[in-house]
């Protein structure tokens, strides 16, 4: 099942201190502006992977993406080894963590961050002694199960030996020490931060489990029976708790046992990641590194395919899982029942949405599956914008039957996106929160592509996607009023320039 998307990828990087960046491991495209047919051809030839920008407005940070995974681990202290500016988002991140825990009925925990606050003198002399003091202090003062060391750009440049320090101090502290190499300057792909976090978890946290469960009451037969039906559904933040409930409901209807991992996992939970019959990815961008290595270590097969968003992709996701357990009859009965009920339920919304023009922007797999759903209920997709593109969505691109569909590939770059949106004039925009303010200034109604409290996945998620889009289009006065009374901070010269002129071949120095 995995080979269709991973191809010749190998997962044997745990013998080294840090993972390869995605530029080296999987390649991919971070800059493109053109039509779908042109992108497919350039991607096949390898030309798209070599594109860059004359001018780059904004982007992401590997540190923040790695933190999004690491900070959900229970009973953890996180040390940010970098200058002070790298902690600017930490307060908000701690708040989101506890909101997420509370929504799942988990006990909230104080989120503890320690910062080594590297300065100019440390750049000259090295910051390793500051990090040593921080680790020893964190272990003594807070007594956590895990201490994660997030290595920023500056210690990566000056060569602080973080892994050597971890090997030296591990016998002297009670917590498990986890170095995470998320130096942003090493890669064009901000998603390399996911690999950095997963590398640390795989190498330093996941250990061979004990023979019994935590309570010690499960027999060997019961344990084997449970594991033979257990499906690990991997979530590192791409789905809400409502999504988890919907996907778990569907898995249970097949007679299987769903388990959501590794979000908010304890050390005990992480040690048992290998106790499953099948690992299922929600998003290949997040999960391929983890699932590939778990197969290497435990032999656990995995599904790395579409996000279960919309009717077609949810059906495909369920069939992939059922096929592993030889439940083809059961899954077809489930799909027929759920699809029949959903189509009836969304009929009023389809009447509002049919023929409307939509633009979708965000993560590569999410936008393509979301666009597929809206297209399937009669909407016209007039353009898509992806943070990046790689081999994990190449088959989804091949399934797009509109060769002239405008495609932008850009992490951030709101100036390019707004230029394109002004030309296309869609009826509605579906994209990540953060773009909605800019888009509203163009007078375009919009809904979020993802939200931590909103259901998007499975059949109930498809209902919500249709309902929210129809509601946004029933009253567009707000966005029209905003556009008539505010201005974008972009010059007329820029808005009249075709953004493709900003894309060039080769690296810029």
JSON list of N, CA and C in Angstrom, two decimals, residues 145 176 205-220 223-224 226-227 259 267-275 298:
[
{"chain": "A", "resi": 145, "resn": "UNK", "atom": "N", "xyz": [8.92, 14.06, 32.28]},
{"chain": "A", "resi": 145, "resn": "UNK", "atom": "CA", "xyz": [9.30, 12.79, 31.66]},
{"chain": "A", "resi": 145, "resn": "UNK", "atom": "C", "xyz": [10.18, 13.02, 30.44]},
{"chain": "A", "resi": 176, "resn": "UNK", "atom": "N", "xyz": [13.82, 11.88, 29.69]},
{"chain": "A", "resi": 176, "resn": "UNK", "atom": "CA", "xyz": [14.37, 11.48, 28.40]},
{"chain": "A", "resi": 176, "resn": "UNK", "atom": "C", "xyz": [14.69, 12.76, 27.62]},
{"chain": "A", "resi": 205, "resn": "UNK", "atom": "N", "xyz": [12.56, 8.58, 21.98]},
{"chain": "A", "resi": 205, "resn": "UNK", "atom": "CA", "xyz": [11.40, 8.34, 22.85]},
{"chain": "A", "resi": 205, "resn": "UNK", "atom": "C", "xyz": [10.80, 6.95, 22.67]},
{"chain": "A", "resi": 206, "resn": "UNK", "atom": "N", "xyz": [10.65, 6.48, 21.45]},
{"chain": "A", "resi": 206, "resn": "UNK", "atom": "CA", "xyz": [9.96, 5.20, 21.24]},
{"chain": "A", "resi": 206, "resn": "UNK", "atom": "C", "xyz": [10.91, 4.06, 21.59]},
{"chain": "A", "resi": 207, "resn": "UNK", "atom": "N", "xyz": [10.53, 3.32, 22.60]},
{"chain": "A", "resi": 207, "resn": "UNK", "atom": "CA", "xyz": [11.32, 2.18, 23.05]},
{"chain": "A", "resi": 207, "resn": "UNK", "atom": "C", "xyz": [10.46, 0.92, 23.02]},
{"chain": "A", "resi": 208, "resn": "UNK", "atom": "N", "xyz": [11.10, -0.24, 23.18]},
{"chain": "A", "resi": 208, "resn": "UNK", "atom": "CA", "xyz": [10.35, -1.48, 23.17]},
{"chain": "A", "resi": 208, "resn": "UNK", "atom": "C", "xyz": [9.42, -1.52, 24.38]},
{"chain": "A", "resi": 209, "resn": "UNK", "atom": "N", "xyz": [8.12, -1.78, 24.18]},
{"chain": "A", "resi": 209, "resn": "UNK", "atom": "CA", "xyz": [7.18, -1.79, 25.30]},
{"chain": "A", "resi": 209, "resn": "UNK", "atom": "C", "xyz": [7.36, -3.02, 26.19]},
{"chain": "A", "resi": 210, "resn": "UNK", "atom": "N", "xyz": [6.82, -2.90, 27.40]},
{"chain": "A", "resi": 210, "resn": "UNK", "atom": "CA", "xyz": [6.81, -4.06, 28.29]},
{"chain": "A", "resi": 210, "resn": "UNK", "atom": "C", "xyz": [5.79, -5.07, 27.78]},
{"chain": "A", "resi": 211, "resn": "UNK", "atom": "N", "xyz": [5.81, -6.26, 28.37]},
{"chain": "A", "resi": 211, "resn": "UNK", "atom": "CA", "xyz": [4.95, -7.34, 27.88]},
{"chain": "A", "resi": 211, "resn": "UNK", "atom": "C", "xyz": [3.48, -7.15, 28.23]},
{"chain": "A", "resi": 212, "resn": "UNK", "atom": "N", "xyz": [3.17, -6.36, 29.23]},
{"chain": "A", "resi": 212, "resn": "UNK", "atom": "CA", "xyz": [1.79, -6.20, 29.67]},
{"chain": "A", "resi": 212, "resn": "UNK", "atom": "C", "xyz": [1.32, -4.78, 29.46]},
{"chain": "A", "resi": 213, "resn": "UNK", "atom": "N", "xyz": [-0.01, -4.61, 29.55]},
{"chain": "A", "resi": 213, "resn": "UNK", "atom": "CA", "xyz": [-0.55, -3.26, 29.45]},
{"chain": "A", "resi": 213, "resn": "UNK", "atom": "C", "xyz": [-0.29, -2.52, 30.74]},
{"chain": "A", "resi": 214, "resn": "UNK", "atom": "N", "xyz": [-0.67, -1.25, 30.81]},
{"chain": "A", "resi": 214, "resn": "UNK", "atom": "CA", "xyz": [-0.34, -0.40, 31.96]},
{"chain": "A", "resi": 214, "resn": "UNK", "atom": "C", "xyz": [-0.95, -0.93, 33.25]},
{"chain": "A", "resi": 215, "resn": "UNK", "atom": "N", "xyz": [-2.16, -1.49, 33.16]},
{"chain": "A", "resi": 215, "resn": "UNK", "atom": "CA", "xyz": [-2.82, -2.02, 34.36]},
{"chain": "A", "resi": 215, "resn": "UNK", "atom": "C", "xyz": [-2.31, -3.40, 34.74]},
{"chain": "A", "resi": 216, "resn": "UNK", "atom": "N", "xyz": [-1.68, -4.09, 33.78]},
{"chain": "A", "resi": 216, "resn": "UNK", "atom": "CA", "xyz": [-1.15, -5.42, 34.06]},
{"chain": "A", "resi": 216, "resn": "UNK", "atom": "C", "xyz": [-2.20, -6.51, 34.06]},
{"chain": "A", "resi": 217, "resn": "UNK", "atom": "N", "xyz": [-3.44, -6.22, 33.57]},
{"chain": "A", "resi": 217, "resn": "UNK", "atom": "CA", "xyz": [-4.53, -7.19, 33.65]},
{"chain": "A", "resi": 217, "resn": "UNK", "atom": "C", "xyz": [-4.79, -7.92, 32.34]},
{"chain": "A", "resi": 218, "resn": "UNK", "atom": "N", "xyz": [-4.18, -7.49, 31.26]},
{"chain": "A", "resi": 218, "resn": "UNK", "atom": "CA", "xyz": [-4.46, -8.07, 29.94]},
{"chain": "A", "resi": 218, "resn": "UNK", "atom": "C", "xyz": [-3.64, -9.33, 29.73]},
{"chain": "A", "resi": 219, "resn": "UNK", "atom": "N", "xyz": [-4.30, -10.41, 29.29]},
{"chain": "A", "resi": 219, "resn": "UNK", "atom": "CA", "xyz": [-3.59, -11.65, 29.02]},
{"chain": "A", "resi": 219, "resn": "UNK", "atom": "C", "xyz": [-2.86, -11.55, 27.68]},
{"chain": "A", "resi": 220, "resn": "UNK", "atom": "N", "xyz": [-1.96, -12.49, 27.44]},
{"chain": "A", "resi": 220, "resn": "UNK", "atom": "CA", "xyz": [-1.21, -12.48, 26.18]},
{"chain": "A", "resi": 220, "resn": "UNK", "atom": "C", "xyz": [-2.15, -12.64, 24.99]},
{"chain": "A", "resi": 223, "resn": "UNK", "atom": "N", "xyz": [-4.05, -9.42, 24.43]},
{"chain": "A", "resi": 223, "resn": "UNK", "atom": "CA", "xyz": [-3.15, -8.42, 23.87]},
{"chain": "A", "resi": 223, "resn": "UNK", "atom": "C", "xyz": [-2.97, -8.63, 22.37]},
{"chain": "A", "resi": 224, "resn": "UNK", "atom": "N", "xyz": [-2.74, -9.86, 21.94]},
{"chain": "A", "resi": 224, "resn": "UNK", "atom": "CA", "xyz": [-2.56, -10.15, 20.52]},
{"chain": "A", "resi": 224, "resn": "UNK", "atom": "C", "xyz": [-3.83, -9.88, 19.73]},
{"chain": "A", "resi": 226, "resn": "UNK", "atom": "N", "xyz": [-6.22, -7.72, 20.50]},
{"chain": "A", "resi": 226, "resn": "UNK", "atom": "CA", "xyz": [-6.40, -6.26, 20.42]},
{"chain": "A", "resi": 226, "resn": "UNK", "atom": "C", "xyz": [-5.48, -5.66, 19.37]},
{"chain": "A", "resi": 227, "resn": "UNK", "atom": "N", "xyz": [-4.22, -6.04, 19.39]},
{"chain": "A", "resi": 227, "resn": "UNK", "atom": "CA", "xyz": [-3.25, -5.48, 18.44]},
{"chain": "A", "resi": 227, "resn": "UNK", "atom": "C", "xyz": [-3.62, -5.83, 17.00]},
{"chain": "A", "resi": 259, "resn": "UNK", "atom": "N", "xyz": [-7.12, 4.13, 17.18]},
{"chain": "A", "resi": 259, "resn": "UNK", "atom": "CA", "xyz": [-6.30, 4.78, 18.21]},
{"chain": "A", "resi": 259, "resn": "UNK", "atom": "C", "xyz": [-5.65, 6.00, 17.60]},
{"chain": "A", "resi": 267, "resn": "UNK", "atom": "N", "xyz": [4.64, 9.21, 27.42]},
{"chain": "A", "resi": 267, "resn": "UNK", "atom": "CA", "xyz": [5.78, 8.35, 27.11]},
{"chain": "A", "resi": 267, "resn": "UNK", "atom": "C", "xyz": [5.32, 6.90, 26.99]},
{"chain": "A", "resi": 268, "resn": "UNK", "atom": "N", "xyz": [4.37, 6.52, 27.84]},
{"chain": "A", "resi": 268, "resn": "UNK", "atom": "CA", "xyz": [3.81, 5.15, 27.79]},
{"chain": "A", "resi": 268, "resn": "UNK", "atom": "C", "xyz": [3.17, 4.91, 26.42]},
{"chain": "A", "resi": 269, "resn": "UNK", "atom": "N", "xyz": [2.38, 5.88, 25.93]},
{"chain": "A", "resi": 269, "resn": "UNK", "atom": "CA", "xyz": [1.72, 5.74, 24.63]},
{"chain": "A", "resi": 269, "resn": "UNK", "atom": "C", "xyz": [2.74, 5.62, 23.50]},
{"chain": "A", "resi": 270, "resn": "UNK", "atom": "N", "xyz": [3.78, 6.44, 23.56]},
{"chain": "A", "resi": 270, "resn": "UNK", "atom": "CA", "xyz": [4.79, 6.44, 22.50]},
{"chain": "A", "resi": 270, "resn": "UNK", "atom": "C", "xyz": [5.53, 5.11, 22.44]},
{"chain": "A", "resi": 271, "resn": "UNK", "atom": "N", "xyz": [5.78, 4.52, 23.60]},
{"chain": "A", "resi": 271, "resn": "UNK", "atom": "CA", "xyz": [6.44, 3.22, 23.62]},
{"chain": "A", "resi": 271, "resn": "UNK", "atom": "C", "xyz": [5.61, 2.13, 22.93]},
{"chain": "A", "resi": 272, "resn": "UNK", "atom": "N", "xyz": [4.32, 2.38, 22.80]},
{"chain": "A", "resi": 272, "resn": "UNK", "atom": "CA", "xyz": [3.43, 1.37, 22.23]},
{"chain": "A", "resi": 272, "resn": "UNK", "atom": "C", "xyz": [2.94, 1.71, 20.82]},
{"chain": "A", "resi": 273, "resn": "UNK", "atom": "N", "xyz": [3.63, 2.60, 20.16]},
{"chain": "A", "resi": 273, "resn": "UNK", "atom": "CA", "xyz": [3.25, 2.92, 18.79]},
{"chain": "A", "resi": 273, "resn": "UNK", "atom": "C", "xyz": [3.38, 1.71, 17.87]},
{"chain": "A", "resi": 274, "resn": "UNK", "atom": "N", "xyz": [4.26, 0.80, 18.23]},
{"chain": "A", "resi": 274, "resn": "UNK", "atom": "CA", "xyz": [4.46, -0.40, 17.40]},
{"chain": "A", "resi": 274, "resn": "UNK", "atom": "C", "xyz": [3.38, -1.44, 17.59]},
{"chain": "A", "resi": 275, "resn": "UNK", "atom": "N", "xyz": [2.50, -1.27, 18.57]},
{"chain": "A", "resi": 275, "resn": "UNK", "atom": "CA", "xyz": [1.45, -2.25, 18.85]},
{"chain": "A", "resi": 275, "resn": "UNK", "atom": "C", "xyz": [0.21, -1.93, 18.02]},
{"chain": "A", "resi": 298, "resn": "UNK", "atom": "N", "xyz": [9.10, -2.15, 13.21]},
{"chain": "A", "resi": 298, "resn": "UNK", "atom": "CA", "xyz": [8.14, -3.13, 13.70]},
{"chain": "A", "resi": 298, "resn": "UNK", "atom": "C", "xyz": [7.50, -3.96, 12.59]}
]
